[in-house]
């Protein structure tokens, strides 16, 4: 959203001869089957009927106040953690590492979200008192 991740279009601005395609599918984020299969189990039960893999619709949801409190936190943080996880996975593949099974990446992102909530609670964040209960309720 702030053009900070070196996506294909930015890489091409730096080096016109670079290979800017996704090593998984030649698509960007949720248009990619791998990405969609990572995003779905993390977000579907939070977003419910608003669930989508469309990039622009997800950004609209993130900017809106369609959800309140803990749900809004989880939507935004899960999106952030998913984008970061997918970027790291694609970067690792571009540098010769073996692709991770998508289930492994889902578990890594799930744990990152839970760890973030734990650190907020440890710092005295009372607004997220029932956050872990909510998160586990949204796991399929």
XYZ file of N, CA and C in Angstrom:
420
model
N 0.818 -1.193 0.000
C 0.000 0.000 0.000
C 0.861 1.256 0.000
N 2.045 1.149 0.588
C 2.947 2.291 0.596
C 4.121 2.073 -0.348
N 3.980 1.087 -1.243
C 4.978 0.798 -2.267
C 6.345 0.489 -1.652
N 6.350 -0.268 -0.561
C 7.595 -0.571 0.130
C 8.168 -1.921 -0.230
N 7.348 -2.866 -0.649
C 7.856 -4.178 -1.021
C 8.317 -4.127 -2.470
N 9.468 -4.714 -2.732
C 10.029 -4.692 -4.085
C 9.264 -5.669 -4.980
N 8.111 -5.238 -5.440
C 7.301 -6.062 -6.340
C 7.854 -5.959 -7.755
N 7.331 -6.799 -8.625
C 7.826 -6.871 -9.991
C 7.899 -5.542 -10.704
N 6.865 -4.717 -10.581
C 6.869 -3.429 -11.279
C 7.983 -2.514 -10.759
N 8.269 -2.557 -9.470
C 9.352 -1.738 -8.913
C 10.709 -2.289 -9.308
N 10.850 -3.610 -9.330
C 12.116 -4.226 -9.726
C 12.458 -3.829 -11.158
N 11.458 -3.823 -12.032
C 11.693 -3.436 -13.430
C 12.098 -1.976 -13.563
N 11.651 -1.127 -12.650
C 12.077 0.277 -12.669
C 13.568 0.388 -12.346
N 14.053 -0.494 -11.478
C 15.455 -0.469 -11.094
C 16.342 -1.126 -12.151
N 15.800 -2.214 -12.759
C 16.584 -2.988 -13.720
C 15.635 -3.559 -14.769
N 15.627 -2.967 -15.932
C 14.696 -3.363 -16.993
C 14.908 -4.796 -17.466
N 16.079 -5.374 -17.219
C 16.369 -6.743 -17.662
C 16.077 -7.796 -16.595
N 15.642 -7.377 -15.443
C 15.386 -8.314 -14.344
C 14.159 -9.171 -14.632
N 14.150 -10.360 -14.049
C 12.979 -11.233 -14.136
C 12.055 -10.856 -12.985
N 10.939 -10.214 -13.301
C 10.038 -9.698 -12.273
C 8.823 -10.588 -12.053
N 8.809 -11.750 -12.660
C 7.642 -12.618 -12.506
C 7.710 -13.380 -11.190
N 6.554 -13.746 -10.706
C 6.463 -14.561 -9.500
C 7.013 -15.951 -9.812
N 7.916 -16.474 -9.004
C 8.452 -17.808 -9.278
C 7.432 -18.926 -9.049
N 6.329 -18.585 -8.410
C 5.296 -19.582 -8.161
C 4.291 -19.675 -9.304
N 3.938 -18.502 -9.901
C 2.839 -18.557 -10.877
C 2.814 -17.420 -11.898
N 3.716 -16.485 -11.816
C 3.750 -15.314 -12.688
C 2.605 -14.334 -12.430
N 1.980 -14.387 -11.261
C 0.948 -13.437 -10.873
C 1.374 -12.733 -9.594
N 0.620 -11.719 -9.197
C 0.935 -10.969 -7.990
C -0.084 -11.265 -6.892
N 0.390 -11.596 -5.753
C -0.383 -11.829 -4.545
C -1.619 -12.697 -4.754
N -2.813 -12.256 -4.455
C -3.948 -13.162 -4.378
C -4.468 -13.644 -5.724
N -3.935 -13.140 -6.825
C -4.276 -13.703 -8.134
C -3.543 -15.027 -8.325
N -2.542 -15.246 -7.530
C -1.729 -16.460 -7.550
C -2.458 -17.562 -6.773
N -2.501 -18.752 -7.335
C -3.181 -19.878 -6.672
C -2.550 -20.183 -5.318
N -1.228 -20.189 -5.247
C -0.530 -20.440 -3.988
C -0.936 -19.400 -2.945
N -0.914 -18.126 -3.335
C -1.281 -17.042 -2.421
C -2.725 -17.170 -1.953
N -3.597 -17.483 -2.886
C -5.017 -17.641 -2.536
C -5.194 -18.763 -1.525
N -4.457 -19.844 -1.700
C -4.575 -20.976 -0.786
C -3.940 -20.705 0.581
N -3.092 -19.709 0.653
C -2.550 -19.266 1.945
C -3.525 -18.289 2.600
N -4.052 -17.344 1.827
C -4.945 -16.302 2.342
C -6.268 -16.878 2.844
N -6.828 -17.808 2.113
C -8.171 -18.313 2.439
C -8.305 -18.870 3.853
N -7.460 -19.815 4.275
C -7.660 -20.343 5.637
C -7.380 -19.333 6.740
N -6.605 -18.311 6.438
C -6.303 -17.294 7.436
C -7.396 -16.247 7.561
N -8.051 -15.905 6.456
C -8.947 -14.751 6.439
C -10.431 -15.056 6.276
N -10.759 -16.199 5.709
C -12.154 -16.447 5.338
C -13.115 -16.358 6.521
N -12.753 -16.919 7.646
C -13.670 -16.914 8.796
C -13.681 -15.591 9.556
N -12.726 -14.723 9.271
C -12.765 -13.381 9.851
C -13.648 -12.492 8.980
N -13.406 -12.554 7.672
C -14.129 -11.691 6.733
C -15.547 -12.172 6.437
N -15.801 -13.454 6.636
C -17.116 -14.064 6.399
C -17.633 -13.737 4.993
N -18.795 -13.113 4.842
C -19.369 -12.852 3.519
C -18.584 -11.808 2.731
N -17.682 -11.090 3.379
C -16.859 -10.096 2.682
C -15.555 -10.704 2.154
N -15.340 -11.995 2.407
C -14.105 -12.643 1.969
C -13.929 -12.503 0.461
N -12.718 -12.146 0.067
C -12.384 -12.016 -1.340
C -10.888 -12.221 -1.528
N -10.512 -12.557 -2.742
C -9.105 -12.600 -3.093
C -8.747 -11.433 -4.011
N -9.700 -10.560 -4.273
C -9.459 -9.400 -5.117
C -8.657 -8.353 -4.335
N -7.519 -7.962 -4.893
C -6.615 -7.029 -4.225
C -7.306 -5.718 -3.859
N -7.958 -5.090 -4.820
C -8.599 -3.797 -4.579
C -9.728 -3.898 -3.551
N -10.495 -4.964 -3.605
C -11.563 -5.142 -2.617
C -10.982 -5.342 -1.222
N -9.894 -6.089 -1.118
C -9.249 -6.265 0.185
C -8.725 -4.942 0.716
N -8.128 -4.133 -0.141
C -7.647 -2.823 0.315
C -8.802 -1.952 0.777
N -9.910 -2.018 0.064
C -11.096 -1.258 0.460
C -11.597 -1.705 1.834
N -11.623 -2.996 2.071
C -12.046 -3.536 3.370
C -11.094 -3.072 4.469
N -9.789 -3.114 4.189
C -8.796 -2.703 5.179
C -8.935 -1.234 5.554
N -9.265 -0.410 4.589
C -9.407 1.030 4.834
C -10.728 1.384 5.498
N -11.728 0.547 5.309
C -13.063 0.845 5.829
C -13.149 0.548 7.321
N -14.250 0.892 7.884
C -14.555 0.557 9.282
C -15.704 -0.445 9.307
N -15.698 -1.372 8.349
C -16.762 -2.370 8.240
C -16.757 -3.326 9.433
N -15.620 -3.469 10.063
C -15.493 -4.336 11.232
C -15.053 -3.472 12.399
N -15.265 -3.972 13.585
C -14.893 -3.174 14.749
C -13.917 -3.931 15.636
N -13.223 -3.193 16.462
C -12.369 -3.737 17.500
C -11.422 -4.821 17.059
N -11.549 -5.943 17.728
C -10.614 -7.047 17.545
C -10.668 -7.611 16.124
N -11.846 -7.642 15.509
C -11.960 -8.147 14.137
C -11.163 -7.268 13.182
N -11.238 -5.961 13.350
C -10.491 -5.035 12.492
C -8.989 -5.251 12.660
N -8.545 -5.423 13.898
C -7.127 -5.695 14.145
C -6.700 -6.953 13.409
N -7.471 -8.028 13.557
C -7.084 -9.292 12.941
C -7.118 -9.233 11.424
N -8.069 -8.542 10.853
C -8.114 -8.407 9.393
C -6.851 -7.703 8.906
N -6.536 -6.598 9.522
C -5.373 -5.824 9.084
C -4.063 -6.553 9.347
N -3.928 -7.109 10.534
C -2.660 -7.769 10.853
C -2.481 -9.049 10.053
N -3.550 -9.785 9.843
C -3.465 -11.011 9.042
C -3.090 -10.678 7.608
N -3.669 -9.618 7.055
C -3.315 -9.183 5.706
C -1.822 -8.843 5.652
N -1.382 -8.042 6.603
C 0.023 -7.640 6.661
C 0.938 -8.862 6.757
N 0.655 -9.753 7.686
C 1.491 -10.930 7.894
C 1.476 -11.846 6.668
N 0.331 -11.947 6.012
C 0.226 -12.790 4.815
C 1.051 -12.208 3.673
N 0.921 -10.920 3.433
C 1.692 -10.280 2.368
C 3.190 -10.437 2.634
N 3.584 -10.207 3.861
C 4.999 -10.339 4.211
C 5.469 -11.786 4.041
N 4.671 -12.735 4.510
C 5.034 -14.142 4.378
C 5.154 -14.574 2.924
N 4.217 -14.132 2.092
C 4.264 -14.465 0.667
C 5.475 -13.824 -0.006
N 5.755 -12.588 0.351
C 6.918 -11.906 -0.213
C 8.206 -12.642 0.155
N 8.329 -13.027 1.414
C 9.522 -13.764 1.858
C 9.635 -15.098 1.130
N 8.518 -15.781 0.959
C 8.531 -17.073 0.262
C 8.985 -16.897 -1.182
N 8.434 -15.930 -1.856
C 8.819 -15.686 -3.254
C 10.281 -15.264 -3.357
N 10.723 -14.449 -2.421
C 12.110 -14.007 -2.423
C 13.048 -15.198 -2.202
N 12.694 -16.067 -1.277
C 13.516 -17.251 -1.011
C 13.616 -18.133 -2.260
N 12.507 -18.322 -2.949
C 12.505 -19.139 -4.159
C 13.374 -18.499 -5.235
N 13.262 -17.184 -5.380
C 14.085 -16.480 -6.377
C 15.567 -16.637 -6.087
N 15.914 -16.888 -4.822
C 17.313 -17.056 -4.439
C 17.696 -18.522 -4.272
N 16.908 -19.408 -4.890
C 17.291 -20.807 -4.991
C 16.792 -21.754 -3.920
N 16.001 -21.272 -2.975
C 15.486 -22.176 -1.938
C 14.309 -22.980 -2.464
N 14.059 -24.109 -1.846
C 12.935 -24.965 -2.217
C 11.639 -24.343 -1.717
N 10.597 -24.316 -2.539
C 9.316 -23.751 -2.084
C 8.762 -24.499 -0.870
N 8.199 -23.745 0.051
C 7.548 -24.345 1.221
C 6.151 -24.797 0.832
N 5.693 -25.894 1.412
C 4.281 -26.239 1.208
C 3.419 -25.113 1.775
N 2.313 -24.823 1.122
C 1.473 -23.699 1.557
C 0.975 -23.885 2.982
N 0.716 -25.149 3.402
C 0.248 -25.392 4.765
C 1.286 -24.938 5.789
N 2.552 -25.087 5.450
C 3.616 -24.639 6.353
C 3.590 -23.121 6.483
N 3.429 -22.432 5.368
C 3.375 -20.971 5.411
C 2.154 -20.491 6.192
N 1.021 -21.163 6.029
C -0.178 -20.809 6.799
C 0.113 -20.937 8.296
N 0.787 -22.002 8.701
C 1.120 -22.199 10.121
C 2.077 -21.123 10.627
N 3.042 -20.746 9.801
C 4.001 -19.702 10.188
C 3.274 -18.375 10.383
N 2.375 -18.037 9.465
C 1.631 -16.781 9.564
C 0.685 -16.817 10.763
N 0.010 -17.940 10.960
C -0.880 -18.099 12.112
C -0.110 -17.858 13.413
N 1.061 -18.440 13.506
C 1.869 -18.265 14.715
C 2.327 -16.816 14.868
N 2.670 -16.157 13.761
C 3.081 -14.750 13.823
C 1.950 -13.877 14.352
N 0.727 -14.152 13.905
C -0.430 -13.374 14.380
C -0.637 -13.610 15.874
N -0.578 -14.862 16.301
C -0.750 -15.172 17.726
C 0.354 -14.545 18.573
N 1.587 -14.598 18.073
C 2.705 -13.990 18.807
C 2.539 -12.479 18.929
N 2.070 -11.844 17.868
C 1.845 -10.396 17.920
C 0.803 -10.048 18.974
N -0.263 -10.826 18.996
C -1.300 -10.586 19.991
C -0.754 -10.790 21.401
N 0.075 -11.798 21.580
C 0.668 -12.050 22.900
C 1.543 -10.893 23.351
N 2.320 -10.313 22.425
C 3.168 -9.185 22.817
C 2.331 -7.965 23.181
N 1.226 -7.751 22.490
C 0.325 -6.633 22.831
C -0.236 -6.841 24.230
N -0.668 -8.058 24.511
C -1.235 -8.351 25.824
C -0.202 -8.200 26.924
N 1.036 -8.631 26.666
C 2.098 -8.513 27.665
C 2.413 -7.055 27.992
N 2.207 -6.178 27.021
C 2.452 -4.753 27.237
C 1.256 -4.061 27.873
N 0.226 -4.835 28.214
C -0.923 -4.268 28.909
C -2.067 -3.844 28.011
N -2.103 -4.353 26.796
C -3.171 -4.003 25.858
C -4.476 -4.688 26.214
N -5.274 -4.062 27.042
C -6.541 -4.631 27.516
C -7.590 -4.751 26.405
N -7.451 -3.950 25.342
C -8.423 -3.994 24.247
C -8.439 -5.361 23.557
N -7.363 -6.101 23.712
C -7.234 -7.387 23.026
C -7.284 -8.565 24.000
N -7.910 -8.342 25.131
C -8.009 -9.345 26.197
C -8.514 -10.700 25.672
N -9.552 -10.670 24.843
C -10.135 -11.910 24.323
C -9.676 -12.218 22.902
N -8.563 -11.623 22.506
C -8.070 -11.776 21.149
C -7.757 -13.202 20.752
N -7.074 -13.936 21.616
C -6.737 -15.319 21.269
C -7.982 -16.180 21.148
N -8.959 -15.943 21.993
C -10.231 -16.680 21.905
C -10.874 -16.397 20.553
N -10.911 -15.117 20.174
C -11.485 -14.733 18.878
C -10.721 -15.406 17.742
N -9.376 -15.335 17.786
C -8.540 -15.906 16.727
C -8.809 -17.416 16.590
N -8.822 -18.121 17.710
C -9.046 -19.570 17.644
C -10.458 -19.892 17.169
N -11.418 -19.037 17.482
C -12.780 -19.231 16.983
C -12.870 -19.091 15.467
N -11.942 -18.348 14.874
C -11.972 -18.153 13.417
C -11.120 -19.173 12.666
N -10.484 -20.069 13.364
C -9.694 -21.112 12.711
C -10.619 -22.258 12.328
N -10.497 -22.720 11.112
C -11.367 -23.802 10.620
C -11.000 -25.141 11.211
